[in-house]
Coordinates of C-alpha atoms and ligand atoms in Angstrom, one line a residue:
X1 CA 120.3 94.4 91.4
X2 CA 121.2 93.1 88.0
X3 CA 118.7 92.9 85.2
X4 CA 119.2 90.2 84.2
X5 CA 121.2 86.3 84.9
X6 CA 122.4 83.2 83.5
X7 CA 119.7 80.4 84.4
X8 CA 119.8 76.6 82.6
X9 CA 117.2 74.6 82.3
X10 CA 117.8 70.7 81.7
X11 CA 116.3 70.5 78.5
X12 CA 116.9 74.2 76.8
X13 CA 120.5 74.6 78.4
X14 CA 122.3 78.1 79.7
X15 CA 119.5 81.0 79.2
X16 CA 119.1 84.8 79.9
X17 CA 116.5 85.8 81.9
X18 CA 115.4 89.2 82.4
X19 CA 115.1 90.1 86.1
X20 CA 114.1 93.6 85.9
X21 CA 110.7 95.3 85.3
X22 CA 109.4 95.9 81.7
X23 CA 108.3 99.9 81.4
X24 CA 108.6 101.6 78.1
X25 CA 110.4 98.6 75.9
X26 CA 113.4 99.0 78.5
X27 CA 114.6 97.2 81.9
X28 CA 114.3 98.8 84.9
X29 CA 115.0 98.3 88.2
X30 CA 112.4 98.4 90.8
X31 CA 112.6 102.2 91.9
X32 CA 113.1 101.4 96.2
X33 CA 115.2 98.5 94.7
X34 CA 113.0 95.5 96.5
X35 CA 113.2 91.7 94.9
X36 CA 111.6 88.5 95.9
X37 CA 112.8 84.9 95.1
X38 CA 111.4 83.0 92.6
X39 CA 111.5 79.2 94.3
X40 CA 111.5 75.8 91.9
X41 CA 108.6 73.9 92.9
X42 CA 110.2 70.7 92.2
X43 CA 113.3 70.7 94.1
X44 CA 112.2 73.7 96.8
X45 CA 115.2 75.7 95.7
X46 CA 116.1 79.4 95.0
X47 CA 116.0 79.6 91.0
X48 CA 116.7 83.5 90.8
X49 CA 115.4 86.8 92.6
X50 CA 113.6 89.2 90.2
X51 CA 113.0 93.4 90.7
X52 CA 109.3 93.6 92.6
X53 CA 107.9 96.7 91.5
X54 CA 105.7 99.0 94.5
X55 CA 102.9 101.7 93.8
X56 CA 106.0 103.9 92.2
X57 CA 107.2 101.4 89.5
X58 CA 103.3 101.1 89.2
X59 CA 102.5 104.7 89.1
X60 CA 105.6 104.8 85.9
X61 CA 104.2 102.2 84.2
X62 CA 100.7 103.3 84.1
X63 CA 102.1 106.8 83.3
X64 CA 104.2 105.1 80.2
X65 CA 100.7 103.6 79.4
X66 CA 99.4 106.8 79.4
X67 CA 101.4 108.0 77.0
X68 CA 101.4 105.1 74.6
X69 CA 97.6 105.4 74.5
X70 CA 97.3 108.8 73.6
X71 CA 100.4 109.0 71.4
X72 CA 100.0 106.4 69.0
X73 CA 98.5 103.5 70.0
X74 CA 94.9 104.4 69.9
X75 CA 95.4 106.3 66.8
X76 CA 97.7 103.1 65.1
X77 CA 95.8 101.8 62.6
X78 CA 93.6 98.5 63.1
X79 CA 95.7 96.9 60.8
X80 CA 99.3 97.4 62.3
X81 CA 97.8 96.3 65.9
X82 CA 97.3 93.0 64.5
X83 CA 100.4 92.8 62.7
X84 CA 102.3 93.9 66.1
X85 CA 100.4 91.0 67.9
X86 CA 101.0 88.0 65.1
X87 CA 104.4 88.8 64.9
X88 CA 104.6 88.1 68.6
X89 CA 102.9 84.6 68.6
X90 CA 105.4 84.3 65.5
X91 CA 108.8 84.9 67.9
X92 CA 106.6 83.0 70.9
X93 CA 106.6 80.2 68.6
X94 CA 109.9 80.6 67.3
X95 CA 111.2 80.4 71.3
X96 CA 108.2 77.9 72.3
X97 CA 110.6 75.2 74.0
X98 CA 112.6 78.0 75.4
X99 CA 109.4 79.5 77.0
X100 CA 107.9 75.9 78.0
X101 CA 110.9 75.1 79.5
X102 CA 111.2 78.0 81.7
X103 CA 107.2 77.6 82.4
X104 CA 108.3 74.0 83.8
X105 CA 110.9 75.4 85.9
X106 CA 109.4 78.0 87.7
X107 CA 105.2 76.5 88.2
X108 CA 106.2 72.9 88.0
X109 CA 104.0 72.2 85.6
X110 CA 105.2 69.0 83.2
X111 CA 106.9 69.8 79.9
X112 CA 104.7 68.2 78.0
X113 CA 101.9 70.5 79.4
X114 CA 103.7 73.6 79.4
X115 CA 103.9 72.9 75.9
X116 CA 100.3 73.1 74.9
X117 CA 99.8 76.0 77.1
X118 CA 102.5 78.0 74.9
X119 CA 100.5 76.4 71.8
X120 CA 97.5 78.0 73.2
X121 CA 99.2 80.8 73.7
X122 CA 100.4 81.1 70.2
X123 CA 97.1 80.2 68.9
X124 CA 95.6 83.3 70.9
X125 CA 97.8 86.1 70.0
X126 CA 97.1 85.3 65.6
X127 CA 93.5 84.8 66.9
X128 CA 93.5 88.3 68.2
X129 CA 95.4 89.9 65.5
X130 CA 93.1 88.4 63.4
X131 CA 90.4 90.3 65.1
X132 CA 92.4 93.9 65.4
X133 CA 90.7 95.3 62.1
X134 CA 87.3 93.8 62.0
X135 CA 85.8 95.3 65.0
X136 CA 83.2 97.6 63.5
X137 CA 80.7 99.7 65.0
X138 CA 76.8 100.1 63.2
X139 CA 74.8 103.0 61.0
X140 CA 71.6 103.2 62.6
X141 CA 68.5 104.4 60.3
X142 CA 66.5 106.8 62.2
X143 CA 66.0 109.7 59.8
X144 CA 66.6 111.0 56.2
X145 CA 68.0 114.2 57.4
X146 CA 70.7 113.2 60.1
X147 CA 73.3 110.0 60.1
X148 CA 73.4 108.1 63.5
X149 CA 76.5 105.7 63.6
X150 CA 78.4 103.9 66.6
X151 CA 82.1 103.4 66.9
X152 CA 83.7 100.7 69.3
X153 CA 86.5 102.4 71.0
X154 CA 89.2 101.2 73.9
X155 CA 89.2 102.1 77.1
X156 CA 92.5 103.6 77.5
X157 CA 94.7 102.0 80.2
X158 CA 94.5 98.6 81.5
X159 CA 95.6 96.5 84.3
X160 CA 95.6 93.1 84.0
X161 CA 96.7 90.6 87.4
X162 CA 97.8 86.9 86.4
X163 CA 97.8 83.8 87.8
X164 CA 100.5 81.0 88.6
X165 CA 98.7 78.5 87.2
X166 CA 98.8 79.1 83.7
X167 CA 101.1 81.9 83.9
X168 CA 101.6 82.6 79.6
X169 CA 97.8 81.8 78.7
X170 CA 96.7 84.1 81.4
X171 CA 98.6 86.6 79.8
X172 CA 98.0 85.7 76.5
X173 CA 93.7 85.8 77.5
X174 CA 94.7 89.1 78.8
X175 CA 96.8 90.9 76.0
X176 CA 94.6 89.3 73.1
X177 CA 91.9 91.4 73.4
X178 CA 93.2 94.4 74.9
X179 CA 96.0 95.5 72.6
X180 CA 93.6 94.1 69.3
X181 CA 91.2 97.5 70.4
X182 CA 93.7 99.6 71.0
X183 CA 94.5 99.8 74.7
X184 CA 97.4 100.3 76.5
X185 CA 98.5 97.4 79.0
X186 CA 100.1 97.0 82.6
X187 CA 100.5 93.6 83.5
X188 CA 101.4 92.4 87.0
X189 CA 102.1 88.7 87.4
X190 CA 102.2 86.4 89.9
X191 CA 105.1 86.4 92.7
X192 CA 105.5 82.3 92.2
X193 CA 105.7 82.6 88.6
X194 CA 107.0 85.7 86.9
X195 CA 109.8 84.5 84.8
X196 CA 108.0 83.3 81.0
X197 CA 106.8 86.7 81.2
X198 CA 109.8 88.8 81.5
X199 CA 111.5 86.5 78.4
X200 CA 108.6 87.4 76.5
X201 CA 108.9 91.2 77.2
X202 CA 111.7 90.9 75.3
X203 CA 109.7 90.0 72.3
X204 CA 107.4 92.7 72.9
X205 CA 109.9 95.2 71.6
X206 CA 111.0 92.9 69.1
X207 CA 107.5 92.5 67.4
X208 CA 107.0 95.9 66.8
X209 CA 105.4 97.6 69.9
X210 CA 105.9 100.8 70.3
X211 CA 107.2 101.7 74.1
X212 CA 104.5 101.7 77.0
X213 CA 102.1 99.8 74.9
X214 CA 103.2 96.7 77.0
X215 CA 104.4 97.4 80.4
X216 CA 105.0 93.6 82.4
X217 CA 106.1 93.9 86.2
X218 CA 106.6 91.5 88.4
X219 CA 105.2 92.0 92.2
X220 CA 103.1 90.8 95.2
X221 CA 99.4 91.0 95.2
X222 CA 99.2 92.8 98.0
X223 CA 101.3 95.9 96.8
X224 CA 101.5 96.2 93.0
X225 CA 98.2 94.7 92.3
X226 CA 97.0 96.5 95.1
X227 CA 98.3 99.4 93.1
X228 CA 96.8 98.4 90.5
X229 CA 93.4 97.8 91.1
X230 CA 92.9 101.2 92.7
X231 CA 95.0 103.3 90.6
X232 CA 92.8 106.5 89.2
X233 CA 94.9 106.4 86.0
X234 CA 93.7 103.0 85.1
X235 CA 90.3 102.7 83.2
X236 CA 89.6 98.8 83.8
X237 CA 91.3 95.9 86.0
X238 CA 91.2 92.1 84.7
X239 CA 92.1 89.7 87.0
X240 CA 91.9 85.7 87.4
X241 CA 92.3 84.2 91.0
X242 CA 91.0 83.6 93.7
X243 CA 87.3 84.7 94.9
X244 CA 88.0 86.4 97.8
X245 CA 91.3 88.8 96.2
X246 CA 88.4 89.2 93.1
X247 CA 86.4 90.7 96.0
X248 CA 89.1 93.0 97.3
X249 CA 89.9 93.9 93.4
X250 CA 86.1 94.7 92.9
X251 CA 86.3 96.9 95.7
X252 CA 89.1 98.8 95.0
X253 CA 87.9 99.5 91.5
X254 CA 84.6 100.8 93.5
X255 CA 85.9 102.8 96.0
X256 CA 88.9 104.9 93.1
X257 CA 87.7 105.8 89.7
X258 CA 84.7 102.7 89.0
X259 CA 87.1 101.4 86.5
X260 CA 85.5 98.7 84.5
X261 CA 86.1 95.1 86.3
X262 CA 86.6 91.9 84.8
X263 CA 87.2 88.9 87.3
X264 CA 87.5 85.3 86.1
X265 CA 87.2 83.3 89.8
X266 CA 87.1 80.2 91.6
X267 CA 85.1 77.5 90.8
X268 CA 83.6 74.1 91.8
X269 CA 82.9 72.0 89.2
X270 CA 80.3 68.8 88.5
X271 CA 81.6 66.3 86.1
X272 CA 78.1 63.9 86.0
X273 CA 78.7 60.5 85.1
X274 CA 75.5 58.9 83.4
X275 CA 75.0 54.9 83.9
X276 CA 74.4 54.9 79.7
X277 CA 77.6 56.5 79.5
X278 CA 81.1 54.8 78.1
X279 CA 83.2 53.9 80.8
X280 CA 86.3 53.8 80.0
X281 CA 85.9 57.1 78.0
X282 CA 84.7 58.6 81.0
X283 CA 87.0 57.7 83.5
X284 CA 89.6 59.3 81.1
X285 CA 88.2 62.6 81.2
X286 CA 87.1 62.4 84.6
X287 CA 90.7 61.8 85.3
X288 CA 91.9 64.4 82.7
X289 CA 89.4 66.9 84.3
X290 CA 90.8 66.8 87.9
X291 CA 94.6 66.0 87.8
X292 CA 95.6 68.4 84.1
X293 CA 97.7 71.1 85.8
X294 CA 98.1 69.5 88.9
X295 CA 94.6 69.8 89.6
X296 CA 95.4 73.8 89.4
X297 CA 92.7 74.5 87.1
X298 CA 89.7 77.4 88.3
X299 CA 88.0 74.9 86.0
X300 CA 88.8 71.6 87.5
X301 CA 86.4 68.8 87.8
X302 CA 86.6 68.3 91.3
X303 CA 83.0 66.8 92.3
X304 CA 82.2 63.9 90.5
X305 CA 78.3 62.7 90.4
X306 CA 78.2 59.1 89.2
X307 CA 75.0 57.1 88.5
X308 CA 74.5 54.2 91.0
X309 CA 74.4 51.7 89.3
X310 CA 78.1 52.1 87.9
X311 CA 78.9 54.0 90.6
X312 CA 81.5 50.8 92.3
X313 CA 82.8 49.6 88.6
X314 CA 83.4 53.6 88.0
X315 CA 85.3 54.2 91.1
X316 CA 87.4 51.3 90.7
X317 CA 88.5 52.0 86.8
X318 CA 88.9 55.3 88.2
X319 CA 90.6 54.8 91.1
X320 CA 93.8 52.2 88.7
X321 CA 93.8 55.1 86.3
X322 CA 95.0 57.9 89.3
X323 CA 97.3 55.2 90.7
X324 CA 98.7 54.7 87.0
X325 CA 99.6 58.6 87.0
X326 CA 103.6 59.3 86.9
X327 CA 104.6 62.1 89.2
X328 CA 107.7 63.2 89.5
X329 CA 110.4 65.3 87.7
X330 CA 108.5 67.9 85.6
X331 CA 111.4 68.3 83.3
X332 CA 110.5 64.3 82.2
X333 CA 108.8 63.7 78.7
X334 CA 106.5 61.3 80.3
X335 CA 105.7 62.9 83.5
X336 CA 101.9 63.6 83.6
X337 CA 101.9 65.3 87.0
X338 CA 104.6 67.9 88.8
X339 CA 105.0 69.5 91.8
X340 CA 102.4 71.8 93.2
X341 CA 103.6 75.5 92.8
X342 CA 104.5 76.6 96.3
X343 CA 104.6 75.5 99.8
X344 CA 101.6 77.2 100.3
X345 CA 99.8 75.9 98.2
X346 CA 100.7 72.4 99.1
X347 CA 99.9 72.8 102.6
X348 CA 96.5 73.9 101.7
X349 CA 95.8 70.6 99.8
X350 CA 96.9 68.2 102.5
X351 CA 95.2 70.4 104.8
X352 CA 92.2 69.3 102.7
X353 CA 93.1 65.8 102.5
X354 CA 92.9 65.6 106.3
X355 CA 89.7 67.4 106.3
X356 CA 88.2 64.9 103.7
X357 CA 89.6 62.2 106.2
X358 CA 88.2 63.3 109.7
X359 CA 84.9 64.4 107.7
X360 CA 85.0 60.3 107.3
X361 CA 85.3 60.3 103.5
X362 CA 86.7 57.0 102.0
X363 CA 90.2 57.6 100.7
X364 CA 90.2 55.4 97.3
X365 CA 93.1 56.4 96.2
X366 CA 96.4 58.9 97.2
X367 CA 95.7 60.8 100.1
X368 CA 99.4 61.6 101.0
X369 CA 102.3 63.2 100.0
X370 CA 104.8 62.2 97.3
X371 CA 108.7 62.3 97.1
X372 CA 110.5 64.0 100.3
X373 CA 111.4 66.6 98.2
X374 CA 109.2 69.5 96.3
X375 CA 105.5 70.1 96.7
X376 CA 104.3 66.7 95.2
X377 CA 101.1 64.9 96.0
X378 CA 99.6 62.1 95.0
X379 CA 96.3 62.1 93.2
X380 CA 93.8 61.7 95.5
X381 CA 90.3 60.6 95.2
X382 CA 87.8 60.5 98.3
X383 CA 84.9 58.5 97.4
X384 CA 81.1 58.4 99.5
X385 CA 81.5 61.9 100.0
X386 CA 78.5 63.9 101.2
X387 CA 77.3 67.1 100.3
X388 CA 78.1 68.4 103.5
X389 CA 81.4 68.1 103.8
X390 CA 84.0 70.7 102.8
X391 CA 86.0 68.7 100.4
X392 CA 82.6 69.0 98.5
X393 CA 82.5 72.5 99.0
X394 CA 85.1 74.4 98.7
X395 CA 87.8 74.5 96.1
X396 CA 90.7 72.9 96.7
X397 CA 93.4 73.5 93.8
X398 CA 95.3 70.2 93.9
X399 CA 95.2 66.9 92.6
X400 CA 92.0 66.2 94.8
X401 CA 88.5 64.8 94.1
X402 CA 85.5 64.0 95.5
X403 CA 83.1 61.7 94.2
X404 CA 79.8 60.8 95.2
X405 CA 76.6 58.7 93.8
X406 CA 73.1 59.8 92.5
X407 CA 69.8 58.4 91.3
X408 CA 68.0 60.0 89.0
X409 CA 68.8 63.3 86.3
X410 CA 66.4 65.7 88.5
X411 CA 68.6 64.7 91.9
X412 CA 72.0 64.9 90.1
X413 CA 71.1 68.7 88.3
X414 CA 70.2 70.2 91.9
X415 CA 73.3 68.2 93.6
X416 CA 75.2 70.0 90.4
X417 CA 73.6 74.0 91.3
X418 CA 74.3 73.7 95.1
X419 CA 77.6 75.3 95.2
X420 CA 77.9 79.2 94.7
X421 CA 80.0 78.8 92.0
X422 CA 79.2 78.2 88.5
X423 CA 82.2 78.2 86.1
X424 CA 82.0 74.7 84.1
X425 CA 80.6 71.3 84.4
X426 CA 80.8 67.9 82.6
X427 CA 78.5 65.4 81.2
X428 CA 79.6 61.9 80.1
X429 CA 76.0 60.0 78.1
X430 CA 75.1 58.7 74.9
X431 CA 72.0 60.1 75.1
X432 CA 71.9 63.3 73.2
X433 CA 68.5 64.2 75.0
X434 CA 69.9 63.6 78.3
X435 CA 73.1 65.8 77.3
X436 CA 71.0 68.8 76.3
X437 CA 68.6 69.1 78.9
X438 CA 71.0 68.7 81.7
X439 CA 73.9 70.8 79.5
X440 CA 70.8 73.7 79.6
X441 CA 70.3 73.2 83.3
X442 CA 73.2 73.2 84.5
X443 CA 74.7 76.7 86.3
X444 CA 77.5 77.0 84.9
X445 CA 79.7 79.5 82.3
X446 CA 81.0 76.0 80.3
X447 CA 79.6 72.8 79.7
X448 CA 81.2 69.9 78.3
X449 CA 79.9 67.1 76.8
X450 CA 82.1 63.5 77.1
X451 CA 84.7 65.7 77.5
X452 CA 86.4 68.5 79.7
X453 CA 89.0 71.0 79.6
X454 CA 88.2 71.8 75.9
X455 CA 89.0 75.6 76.6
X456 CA 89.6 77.4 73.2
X457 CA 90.5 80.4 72.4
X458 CA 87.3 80.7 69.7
X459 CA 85.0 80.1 72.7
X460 CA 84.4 82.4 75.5
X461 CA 85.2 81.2 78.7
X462 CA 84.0 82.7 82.3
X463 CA 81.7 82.0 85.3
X464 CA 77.8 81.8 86.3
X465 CA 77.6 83.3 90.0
X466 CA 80.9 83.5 92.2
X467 CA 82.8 82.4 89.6
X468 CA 83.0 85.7 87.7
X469 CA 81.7 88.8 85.6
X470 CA 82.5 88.8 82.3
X471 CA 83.9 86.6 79.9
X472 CA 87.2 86.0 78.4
X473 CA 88.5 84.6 74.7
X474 CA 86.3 84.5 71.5
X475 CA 84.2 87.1 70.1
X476 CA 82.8 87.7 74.0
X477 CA 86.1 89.0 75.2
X478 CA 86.7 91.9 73.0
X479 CA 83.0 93.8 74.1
X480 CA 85.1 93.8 77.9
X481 CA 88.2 96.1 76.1
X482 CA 85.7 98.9 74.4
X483 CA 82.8 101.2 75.2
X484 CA 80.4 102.2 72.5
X485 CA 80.6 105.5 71.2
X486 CA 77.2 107.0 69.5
X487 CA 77.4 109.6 66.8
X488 CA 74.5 111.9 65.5
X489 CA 75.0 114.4 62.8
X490 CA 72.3 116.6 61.9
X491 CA 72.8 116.6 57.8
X492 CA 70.5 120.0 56.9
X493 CA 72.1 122.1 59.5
X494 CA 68.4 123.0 61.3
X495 CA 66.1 120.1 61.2
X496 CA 63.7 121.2 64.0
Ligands
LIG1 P1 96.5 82.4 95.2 O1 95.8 82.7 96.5 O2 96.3 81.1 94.6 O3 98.0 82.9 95.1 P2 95.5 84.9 94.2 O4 94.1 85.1 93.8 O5 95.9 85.4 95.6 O6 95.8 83.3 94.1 O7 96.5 85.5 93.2 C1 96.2 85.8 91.8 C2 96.9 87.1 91.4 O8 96.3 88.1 92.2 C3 98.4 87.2 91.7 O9 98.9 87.9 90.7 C4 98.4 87.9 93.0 O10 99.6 88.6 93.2 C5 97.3 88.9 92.9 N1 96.8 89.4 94.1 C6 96.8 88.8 95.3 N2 96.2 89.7 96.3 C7 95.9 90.8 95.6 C8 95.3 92.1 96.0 N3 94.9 92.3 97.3 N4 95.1 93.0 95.0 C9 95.4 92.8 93.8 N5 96.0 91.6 93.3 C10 96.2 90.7 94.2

């Protein structure tokens, strides 16, 4: 197989895109010379087939890893790791349309938000170079005759398995923090969406890493992150996905080496609706909260809690502003809404949509499918839904909300904690009162206050319960990339 092919995207024109895997700053083919097809979301067609690496491309990138760590990379100076890593947001911003463009083509995501997620992106790699030289350990005073002092140091290898949904921030989240300390990386991404990520190995080699610092394959879950997550030469796995693969990843670190585990899972999240609240303001965010991504967010505001008493003037503002909602063509400026990534993925959401009907849900707005062609859905928003039912439940990962009514602050925090996830949550008052005591009771990683989505790479970001261990981005994330070395020195030589 070829490493590489012409592709063309309508607003970027003819392209190269690397097909192979990325081990050592070099292409490679996959080793038993397997590939998978890459499908566009939009139109349901073949875009390319990329090199899917198995345990052995696994076992030579973790081995290039290896190598990187203990022959420079740990020993590079704090300094040069941060110039490495804001010289690459400076070529990722350089090529931003190029990699939004290719973003849009392969997760349908709209231009306009692929966009901002390789803004983000940008904005996370200089945030984390930034932070390369001023991690610092602590002297500790315990006595006159002996010096005590702690050094943050990296782990060694890591193995970090990305998303589709944001398949460049993911990454981005990811690399930040574990290249800033000094650890070596193997990245597997997901089978819908691997192709951003092989343009940007390119830059990898171009900003300045040496070989094996960043190794990037593309690969099924199944096998290479399989592979990954119980690999004996890899000292921690980072994954976001789903909740059940973060429990098969947790146990495969378990059951090889206890490598150290960071998971950033499902979620379920309340966005309350106070009746003292602006309307208008809310319904925007309420609206911004579920359908951003395609409703493809772990974070997505997909139970809505309004107050009764605008519970019907709510629900109809709401209900004009998801009909409003342009989806079609990604590749359009002023498309809001694409294609969902995969057939999979769309059969899972109008699976849900005829669950929310039977459970005897009101269907306010959507509630079918959109276009003949490609995975697009219409938003959808089920209203009098009760607790019981599973489109209140469960996470659905689509354009899909529920929304349901409640009385009183107590009723609405305990309607809010039923769910065993915990990852973010909304609240839309004027009342600053109201907005900290229920931000403070709420079970959840993230809280936002008349607002949502506000994810950042200053502020760390991760889930209460099933929703995750850890947490990724700001300060936060860089304690889950280095252990904590403690030094004594015994100054006189015989002090007891
Ligand atoms: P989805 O179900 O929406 O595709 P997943 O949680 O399955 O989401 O996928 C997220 C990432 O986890 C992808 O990179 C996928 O390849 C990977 N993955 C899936 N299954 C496994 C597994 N058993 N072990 C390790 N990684 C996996």
């Amino acid at each position: 197989m070829s490493l590489s092919t012409k592709l063309e995207t309508p607003v970027t024109g003819i392209y190269t895109q690397p097909t192979g895997l990325w081990i050592d700053n070099q292409w490679v083919e996959a080793i038993e010379k397997n590939s998978f097809e890459v499908i566009n979301p939009a139109t349901e067609e073949v875009i390319c087939s990329v090199s899917e690496a198995t345990d052995k491309d696994v076992e030579e990138a973790v081995s290039a890893a290896r190598r990187a760590f203990e022959g420079c990379w740990r020993t590079t100076t704090p300094q040069q790791r941060g110039i490495h890593l804001t010289n690459l947001a400076q070529i990722c911003e350089k090529n931003i349309d190029n990699l939004a463009a290719i973003e849009c083509l392969e997760s349908g995501k709209s231009i306009s938000t692929a966009k901002e997620e390789i803004f983000a992106v940008i904005g996370c790699l200089r945030y984390y170079g930034g932070w390369a030289d001023k991690i610092e350990g602590k002297t500790l005073d315990i006595n006159p005759e002996t010096l005590h002092y702690t050094r943050q140091e990296p782990l060694g290898v890591c193995g970090q398995i990305i998303p589709w949904n944001f398949p460049m921030l993911m990454l981005a989240f990811k690399i930040g923090p574990a290249l800033a300390t000094g650890n070596t990386v193997v990245v597997k991404t997901a089978e819908q969406t691997p192709l951003a990520a092989l343009v940007f190995a390119d830059y990898v080699k171009q900003a300045g890493f040496p070989p094996g610092v960043l190794n990037i394959l593309s690969g099924s879950g199944k096998v290479a992150g399989a592979a990954i997550s119980s690999h004996m030469g890899i000292d921690k796995v980072a994954f976001t996905g789903s909740t059940a693969v973060g429990r098969t990843i947790i146990k495969a670190a378990a059951m090889s080496n206890l490598k150290q585990v960071t998971l950033e899972l499902g979620g379920k999240s309340p966005n309350i609706v106070f009746s003292d609240a602006d309307i208008e303001q809310a319904v925007s965010w309420v609206n911004f909260g579920i359908y951003y991504n395609q409703g493809q967010c772990c974070c997505a505001g997909s139970r809505v809690y309004v107050q009764e008493s605008v519970y019907d003037a709510f629900i109809e503002a709401f209900k004009k502003r998801a009909q409003a909602i342009s989806v079609r063509d990604p590749f359009d400026a002023k498309t809001f809404q694409g294609p969902q990534v995969s057939q999979r993925q769309f059969d899972r959401i109008m699976g849900y949509i005829e669950e929310g009907k039977k459970s005897g849900a009101t269907v306010k707005a959507g509630g079918k499918r959109q276009e003949s062609k490609g995975y697009f859905i219409q938003p959808t928003i089920f209203s009098n839904v009760t607790a019981d039912m599973k489109i209140m439940q469960e996470e659905i990962f689509g354009p899909v909300v529920a929304v349901a009514k409640f009385k009183t602050e107590e009723e609405v925090i305990k309607m809010s904690n039923d769910s065993p996830y915990g990852l973010a949550a909304g609240v839309h008052t004027k009342d600053l009162n109201t907005a900290i005591r229920v931000s403070n009771s709420l079970l959840s990683g993230t809280v936002w206050v008349n607002c949502y989505n506000m994810v950042h790479h200053q502020q760390p970001f991760g889930g209460y319960k099933q929703s995750g261990i850890g947490r990724e981005l700001g300060e936060a994330a860089l304690a889950n990339y280095t252990q904590t070395k403690s030094v004594a020195i015994c100054l006189s030589g015989a002090l007891f």
